[in-house]
mmCIF file of C-alpha atoms and ligand atoms in Angstrom:
data_model
loop_
_atom_site.group_PDB
_atom_site.id
_atom_site.type_symbol
_atom_site.label_atom_id
_atom_site.label_comp_id
_atom_site.label_asym_id
_atom_site.label_seq_id
_atom_site.Cartn_x
_atom_site.Cartn_y
_atom_site.Cartn_z
ATOM 1 C CA UNK B 1 21.384 50.356 7.424
ATOM 2 C CA UNK B 2 22.953 46.868 7.438
ATOM 3 C CA UNK B 3 21.396 44.239 5.167
ATOM 4 C CA UNK B 4 22.299 40.625 5.892
ATOM 5 C CA UNK B 5 21.808 38.183 3.059
ATOM 6 C CA UNK B 6 21.761 34.508 4.032
ATOM 7 C CA UNK B 7 23.047 32.243 1.300
ATOM 8 C CA UNK B 8 22.566 28.908 3.127
ATOM 9 C CA UNK B 9 19.404 26.937 2.429
ATOM 10 C CA UNK B 10 16.782 26.843 5.149
ATOM 11 C CA UNK B 11 15.938 23.305 6.365
ATOM 12 C CA UNK B 12 12.323 23.595 5.186
ATOM 13 C CA UNK B 13 13.255 24.758 1.706
ATOM 14 C CA UNK B 14 15.558 21.859 0.849
ATOM 15 C CA UNK B 15 13.796 19.698 -1.701
ATOM 16 C CA UNK B 16 14.140 16.206 -3.120
ATOM 17 C CA UNK B 17 15.057 15.216 -6.700
ATOM 18 C CA UNK B 18 11.405 15.397 -7.760
ATOM 19 C CA UNK B 19 10.870 18.735 -5.989
ATOM 20 C CA UNK B 20 8.891 17.340 -3.033
ATOM 21 C CA UNK B 21 9.537 18.364 0.566
ATOM 22 C CA UNK B 22 10.890 15.587 2.853
ATOM 23 C CA UNK B 23 7.456 15.009 4.381
ATOM 24 C CA UNK B 24 5.418 15.333 1.177
ATOM 25 C CA UNK B 25 3.408 12.540 -0.424
ATOM 26 C CA UNK B 26 3.082 12.107 -4.166
ATOM 27 C CA UNK B 27 -0.363 13.047 -5.544
ATOM 28 C CA UNK B 28 -2.898 10.338 -4.797
ATOM 29 C CA UNK B 29 -6.302 9.507 -6.276
ATOM 30 C CA UNK B 30 -8.619 6.627 -5.374
ATOM 31 C CA UNK B 31 -11.873 5.506 -6.974
ATOM 32 C CA UNK B 32 -14.080 2.765 -5.494
ATOM 33 C CA UNK B 33 -16.322 0.424 -7.459
ATOM 34 C CA UNK B 34 -14.724 0.527 -10.901
ATOM 35 C CA UNK B 35 -15.334 -3.090 -11.991
ATOM 36 C CA UNK B 36 -18.777 -4.509 -12.805
ATOM 37 C CA UNK B 37 -18.116 -8.212 -12.186
ATOM 38 C CA UNK B 38 -16.088 -8.097 -8.954
ATOM 39 C CA UNK B 39 -17.836 -7.984 -5.576
ATOM 40 C CA UNK B 40 -15.684 -4.971 -4.753
ATOM 41 C CA UNK B 41 -13.042 -3.010 -6.596
ATOM 42 C CA UNK B 42 -10.860 0.066 -6.510
ATOM 43 C CA UNK B 43 -8.485 1.988 -8.766
ATOM 44 C CA UNK B 44 -5.629 3.957 -7.278
ATOM 45 C CA UNK B 45 -3.037 6.317 -8.689
ATOM 46 C CA UNK B 46 -0.172 7.230 -6.390
ATOM 47 C CA UNK B 47 2.525 9.284 -8.112
ATOM 48 C CA UNK B 48 3.430 7.140 -11.114
ATOM 49 C CA UNK B 49 1.803 4.008 -9.697
ATOM 50 C CA UNK B 50 -1.461 2.797 -11.218
ATOM 51 C CA UNK B 51 -3.121 -0.102 -9.408
ATOM 52 C CA UNK B 52 -6.403 -1.918 -9.959
ATOM 53 C CA UNK B 53 -7.874 -4.227 -7.309
ATOM 54 C CA UNK B 54 -10.760 -6.721 -7.561
ATOM 55 C CA UNK B 55 -12.181 -8.486 -4.494
ATOM 56 C CA UNK B 56 -14.391 -11.588 -4.400
ATOM 57 C CA UNK B 57 -16.036 -13.080 -1.348
ATOM 58 C CA UNK B 58 -16.413 -14.055 1.326
ATOM 59 C CA UNK B 59 -17.174 -17.256 -0.574
ATOM 60 C CA UNK B 60 -16.710 -20.969 0.024
ATOM 61 C CA UNK B 61 -13.066 -22.021 -0.045
ATOM 62 C CA UNK B 62 -13.079 -24.844 -2.595
ATOM 63 C CA UNK B 63 -9.628 -26.140 -1.691
ATOM 64 C CA UNK B 64 -10.778 -27.926 1.398
ATOM 65 C CA UNK B 65 -7.354 -28.612 2.867
ATOM 66 C CA UNK B 66 -6.673 -24.867 2.992
ATOM 67 C CA UNK B 67 -9.996 -24.041 4.678
ATOM 68 C CA UNK B 68 -9.964 -22.846 8.266
ATOM 69 C CA UNK B 69 -12.820 -24.427 10.253
ATOM 70 C CA UNK B 70 -13.415 -21.338 12.419
ATOM 71 C CA UNK B 71 -12.634 -18.411 10.139
ATOM 72 C CA UNK B 72 -12.179 -17.056 6.633
ATOM 73 C CA UNK B 73 -8.826 -16.768 4.884
ATOM 74 C CA UNK B 74 -7.674 -13.647 3.008
ATOM 75 C CA UNK B 75 -5.885 -14.717 -0.175
ATOM 76 C CA UNK B 76 -4.009 -12.111 -2.226
ATOM 77 C CA UNK B 77 -2.462 -12.209 -5.641
ATOM 78 C CA UNK B 78 -0.172 -9.274 -6.383
ATOM 79 C CA UNK B 79 0.729 -9.147 -10.058
ATOM 80 C CA UNK B 80 2.795 -6.687 -12.074
ATOM 81 C CA UNK B 81 1.798 -6.248 -15.691
ATOM 82 C CA UNK B 82 4.664 -6.814 -18.154
ATOM 83 C CA UNK B 83 4.250 -3.217 -19.361
ATOM 84 C CA UNK B 84 4.224 -1.707 -15.850
ATOM 85 C CA UNK B 85 7.982 -1.113 -15.640
ATOM 86 C CA UNK B 86 10.754 0.169 -17.929
ATOM 87 C CA UNK B 87 12.385 -3.225 -18.540
ATOM 88 C CA UNK B 88 9.529 -5.531 -19.540
ATOM 89 C CA UNK B 89 8.523 -7.642 -16.546
ATOM 90 C CA UNK B 90 8.396 -11.366 -17.344
ATOM 91 C CA UNK B 91 4.731 -12.364 -16.953
ATOM 92 C CA UNK B 92 3.684 -14.632 -14.108
ATOM 93 C CA UNK B 93 4.620 -15.004 -10.451
ATOM 94 C CA UNK B 94 8.174 -14.622 -9.173
ATOM 95 C CA UNK B 95 9.782 -14.518 -5.732
ATOM 96 C CA UNK B 96 9.005 -10.839 -5.283
ATOM 97 C CA UNK B 97 5.304 -11.129 -6.217
ATOM 98 C CA UNK B 98 4.882 -14.195 -3.992
ATOM 99 C CA UNK B 99 6.427 -12.265 -1.084
ATOM 100 C CA UNK B 100 4.266 -9.182 -1.699
ATOM 101 C CA UNK B 101 1.117 -11.316 -2.037
ATOM 102 C CA UNK B 102 1.887 -12.928 1.313
ATOM 103 C CA UNK B 103 2.636 -9.728 3.228
ATOM 104 C CA UNK B 104 -0.434 -8.062 1.691
ATOM 105 C CA UNK B 105 -2.805 -10.761 2.944
ATOM 106 C CA UNK B 106 -1.154 -10.545 6.366
ATOM 107 C CA UNK B 107 -1.516 -6.763 6.362
ATOM 108 C CA UNK B 108 -5.226 -6.893 5.449
ATOM 109 C CA UNK B 109 -6.438 -9.900 7.472
ATOM 110 C CA UNK B 110 -6.350 -8.290 10.963
ATOM 111 C CA UNK B 111 -8.903 -5.688 9.807
ATOM 112 C CA UNK B 112 -11.516 -8.254 8.760
ATOM 113 C CA UNK B 113 -14.027 -10.012 11.017
ATOM 114 C CA UNK B 114 -12.755 -13.354 9.711
ATOM 115 C CA UNK B 115 -14.516 -15.342 12.432
ATOM 116 C CA UNK B 116 -17.880 -14.503 10.836
ATOM 117 C CA UNK B 117 -17.081 -16.655 7.792
ATOM 118 C CA UNK B 118 -15.705 -20.096 8.675
ATOM 119 C CA UNK B 119 -14.377 -22.228 5.782
ATOM 120 C CA UNK B 120 -14.529 -19.212 3.449
ATOM 121 C CA UNK B 121 -12.068 -17.243 1.391
ATOM 122 C CA UNK B 122 -11.793 -13.590 0.502
ATOM 123 C CA UNK B 123 -9.858 -13.260 -2.736
ATOM 124 C CA UNK B 124 -7.962 -10.062 -3.479
ATOM 125 C CA UNK B 125 -6.443 -9.542 -6.939
ATOM 126 C CA UNK B 126 -3.982 -6.660 -7.190
ATOM 127 C CA UNK B 127 -2.917 -5.696 -10.690
ATOM 128 C CA UNK B 128 -0.087 -3.174 -10.974
ATOM 129 C CA UNK B 129 -0.577 -1.454 -14.318
ATOM 130 C CA UNK B 130 2.229 1.058 -13.842
ATOM 131 C CA UNK B 131 4.926 1.020 -11.174
ATOM 132 C CA UNK B 132 7.012 3.842 -9.787
ATOM 133 C CA UNK B 133 8.168 2.682 -6.340
ATOM 134 C CA UNK B 134 5.861 1.820 -3.443
ATOM 135 C CA UNK B 135 3.549 -0.585 -5.248
ATOM 136 C CA UNK B 136 3.068 -2.867 -2.207
ATOM 137 C CA UNK B 137 1.749 0.103 -0.202
ATOM 138 C CA UNK B 138 -0.400 1.260 -3.129
ATOM 139 C CA UNK B 139 -1.812 -2.292 -3.430
ATOM 140 C CA UNK B 140 -2.672 -2.574 0.274
ATOM 141 C CA UNK B 141 -4.307 0.873 0.341
ATOM 142 C CA UNK B 142 -6.396 0.124 -2.777
ATOM 143 C CA UNK B 143 -7.240 -3.419 -1.608
ATOM 144 C CA UNK B 144 -8.693 -2.092 1.631
ATOM 145 C CA UNK B 145 -11.020 0.241 -0.312
ATOM 146 C CA UNK B 146 -12.025 -2.630 -2.604
ATOM 147 C CA UNK B 147 -12.794 -4.827 0.442
ATOM 148 C CA UNK B 148 -14.968 -2.107 1.909
ATOM 149 C CA UNK B 149 -16.631 -1.721 -1.502
ATOM 150 C CA UNK B 150 -17.377 -5.470 -1.439
ATOM 151 C CA UNK B 151 -19.229 -4.922 1.846
ATOM 152 C CA UNK B 152 -16.850 -7.118 3.827
ATOM 153 C CA UNK B 153 -17.307 -6.379 7.558
ATOM 154 C CA UNK B 154 -14.114 -4.757 8.814
ATOM 155 C CA UNK B 155 -12.910 -3.366 12.114
ATOM 156 C CA UNK B 156 -11.045 -0.618 10.305
ATOM 157 C CA UNK B 157 -9.502 0.256 6.961
ATOM 158 C CA UNK B 158 -5.861 -0.592 6.326
ATOM 159 C CA UNK B 159 -3.663 2.100 4.864
ATOM 160 C CA UNK B 160 -0.043 1.797 3.801
ATOM 161 C CA UNK B 161 2.772 4.176 3.057
ATOM 162 C CA UNK B 162 6.562 3.973 3.056
ATOM 163 C CA UNK B 163 9.226 6.275 4.439
ATOM 164 C CA UNK B 164 12.949 5.813 4.179
ATOM 165 C CA UNK B 165 16.316 7.432 3.657
ATOM 166 C CA UNK B 166 17.580 8.954 0.446
ATOM 167 C CA UNK B 167 20.518 11.341 -0.073
ATOM 168 C CA UNK B 168 21.113 11.119 3.714
ATOM 169 C CA UNK B 169 17.652 12.528 4.468
ATOM 170 C CA UNK B 170 14.750 10.730 6.106
ATOM 171 C CA UNK B 171 11.918 11.139 3.612
ATOM 172 C CA UNK B 172 8.266 10.176 3.197
ATOM 173 C CA UNK B 173 6.934 8.078 0.304
ATOM 174 C CA UNK B 174 9.993 7.121 -1.716
ATOM 175 C CA UNK B 175 9.875 7.452 -5.493
ATOM 176 C CA UNK B 176 11.284 4.650 -7.646
ATOM 177 C CA UNK B 177 14.638 6.459 -7.905
ATOM 178 C CA UNK B 178 14.790 7.018 -4.126
ATOM 179 C CA UNK B 179 13.757 3.396 -3.560
ATOM 180 C CA UNK B 180 16.478 2.026 -5.838
ATOM 181 C CA UNK B 181 19.296 4.479 -5.093
ATOM 182 C CA UNK B 182 18.381 5.418 -1.509
ATOM 183 C CA UNK B 183 19.773 4.013 1.727
ATOM 184 C CA UNK B 184 16.604 2.583 3.296
ATOM 185 C CA UNK B 185 12.952 1.794 2.603
ATOM 186 C CA UNK B 186 10.416 1.291 5.401
ATOM 187 C CA UNK B 187 6.930 0.310 4.175
ATOM 188 C CA UNK B 188 4.310 0.475 6.931
ATOM 189 C CA UNK B 189 0.599 -0.504 6.992
ATOM 190 C CA UNK B 190 -1.668 0.562 9.819
ATOM 191 C CA UNK B 191 -5.295 0.482 10.888
ATOM 192 C CA UNK B 192 -5.737 4.234 11.358
ATOM 193 C CA UNK B 193 -8.489 4.164 13.994
ATOM 194 C CA UNK B 194 -6.724 1.853 16.425
ATOM 195 C CA UNK B 195 -3.150 2.644 15.325
ATOM 196 C CA UNK B 196 -2.418 -1.093 15.089
ATOM 197 C CA UNK B 197 0.473 -1.714 12.682
ATOM 198 C CA UNK B 198 -0.195 -4.684 10.381
ATOM 199 C CA UNK B 199 2.926 -4.471 8.226
ATOM 200 C CA UNK B 200 6.410 -3.171 8.785
ATOM 201 C CA UNK B 201 9.341 -4.105 6.587
ATOM 202 C CA UNK B 202 12.776 -2.600 6.298
ATOM 203 C CA UNK B 203 15.245 -2.714 3.496
ATOM 204 C CA UNK B 204 18.608 -0.961 4.048
ATOM 205 C CA UNK B 205 20.105 0.688 7.112
ATOM 206 C CA UNK B 206 18.691 3.244 9.536
ATOM 207 C CA UNK B 207 20.001 4.318 12.936
ATOM 208 C CA UNK B 208 17.410 3.923 15.710
ATOM 209 C CA UNK B 209 16.833 7.688 15.658
ATOM 210 C CA UNK B 210 16.290 7.640 11.890
ATOM 211 C CA UNK B 211 14.015 4.629 12.244
ATOM 212 C CA UNK B 212 11.808 6.461 14.746
ATOM 213 C CA UNK B 213 11.689 9.506 12.491
ATOM 214 C CA UNK B 214 10.855 7.400 9.397
ATOM 215 C CA UNK B 215 8.154 5.473 11.252
ATOM 216 C CA UNK B 216 6.524 8.729 12.459
ATOM 217 C CA UNK B 217 6.657 10.113 8.909
ATOM 218 C CA UNK B 218 5.118 6.939 7.436
ATOM 219 C CA UNK B 219 2.311 6.977 10.041
ATOM 220 C CA UNK B 220 1.617 10.652 9.310
ATOM 221 C CA UNK B 221 1.490 9.799 5.600
ATOM 222 C CA UNK B 222 -0.933 6.940 6.328
ATOM 223 C CA UNK B 223 -3.230 9.374 8.161
ATOM 224 C CA UNK B 224 -3.408 11.632 5.107
ATOM 225 C CA UNK B 225 -4.015 8.733 2.727
ATOM 226 C CA UNK B 226 -6.705 7.395 5.037
ATOM 227 C CA UNK B 227 -8.742 10.576 4.423
ATOM 228 C CA UNK B 228 -8.523 9.969 0.648
ATOM 229 C CA UNK B 229 -9.708 6.356 1.157
ATOM 230 C CA UNK B 230 -12.720 7.664 3.095
ATOM 231 C CA UNK B 231 -13.466 10.243 0.388
ATOM 232 C CA UNK B 232 -13.411 7.515 -2.288
ATOM 233 C CA UNK B 233 -16.021 5.493 -0.348
ATOM 234 C CA UNK B 234 -18.109 8.616 0.385
ATOM 235 C CA UNK B 235 -18.103 9.502 -3.301
ATOM 236 C CA UNK B 236 -19.366 6.019 -4.177
ATOM 237 C CA UNK B 237 -21.879 5.572 -1.388
ATOM 238 C CA UNK B 238 -22.752 9.100 -0.286
ATOM 239 C CA UNK B 239 -22.027 10.625 3.138
HETATM 240 N N1 LIG S 301 10.504 -2.569 -10.216
HETATM 241 C C1 LIG S 301 10.888 -2.800 -11.532
HETATM 242 N N2 LIG S 301 10.918 -4.091 -12.017
HETATM 243 C C2 LIG S 301 10.526 -5.151 -11.241
HETATM 244 C C3 LIG S 301 10.145 -4.891 -9.911
HETATM 245 C C4 LIG S 301 10.154 -3.606 -9.452
HETATM 246 O O1 LIG S 301 11.230 -1.849 -12.247
HETATM 247 O O2 LIG S 301 10.541 -6.291 -11.723
HETATM 248 C C5 LIG S 301 10.452 -1.166 -9.735
HETATM 249 C C6 LIG S 301 9.006 -0.700 -9.549
HETATM 250 O O3 LIG S 301 8.883 0.638 -9.943
HETATM 251 C C7 LIG S 301 8.824 -0.845 -8.078
HETATM 252 C C8 LIG S 301 10.193 -0.451 -7.550
HETATM 253 O O4 LIG S 301 11.080 -1.075 -8.468
HETATM 254 O O5 LIG S 301 7.790 -0.010 -7.612
HETATM 255 C C9 LIG S 301 10.491 -0.866 -6.144
HETATM 256 O O6 LIG S 301 10.265 -2.221 -5.983
HETATM 257 P P1 LIG S 301 10.184 -2.903 -4.556
HETATM 258 O O7 LIG S 301 10.516 -4.343 -4.745
HETATM 259 O O8 LIG S 301 10.961 -2.104 -3.558
HETATM 260 O O9 LIG S 301 8.626 -2.821 -4.175
HETATM 261 P P2 LIG S 301 7.650 -1.596 -4.054
HETATM 262 O O10 LIG S 301 8.422 -0.399 -3.614
HETATM 263 O O11 LIG S 301 7.021 -1.414 -5.402
HETATM 264 O O12 LIG S 301 6.651 -2.010 -3.022
#
């Protein structure tokens, strides 16, 4: 009898630094309605990320020059707590948080029936309590649950997830290490029912083939996270 022993690793068995498969998400947990005073709220844990979101509105936009006469405006404030990262983060806004606040409102707005609320604002406060790579996606995903919890009429939820390239592999949901040391990061937000993409950013380099693969992975990841968003709302409001 001849026994052949294969020493090479099989494609499916090759793992990442944290032991995940290339297409595996970090563990994710979402709870809706965690804050008494906000109109809507959500708490999300995604790997080592911990994010709390409070939503107010729609309510009158007091800064009249920023009002839109025919629709509401979604305003976001993304903030990282000083204790959320290894090197203490200087409190207050910086270029990065201003950018993330802007792209988050742009990612969420297409899902809302803004035209129902002229001259109004919907205020979304995203507080990152702990960060471990992918906080903008975690913030968008949690914010969408908090908006639904606030009873804001929406066409669809918005769900976000990144893919990218680390150690020459196209991988789903980059950890902080993969984000910082990897070759590319591709955060994507999508409305899962219609498939409409509301955010796509890219940091680093990907060939067009790798880009397609990363985008498919990110969209698959979004689908899975979307089920967890739905479960969080079902748990709060029943089936
Ligand atoms: N980060 C940090 N200090 C900062 C900003 C970010 O340590 O001041 C870490 C944090 O873990 C974050 C990661 O770097 O999640 C990646 O940041 P990036 O700007 O790519 O945004 P994110 O991936 O969080 O959306």
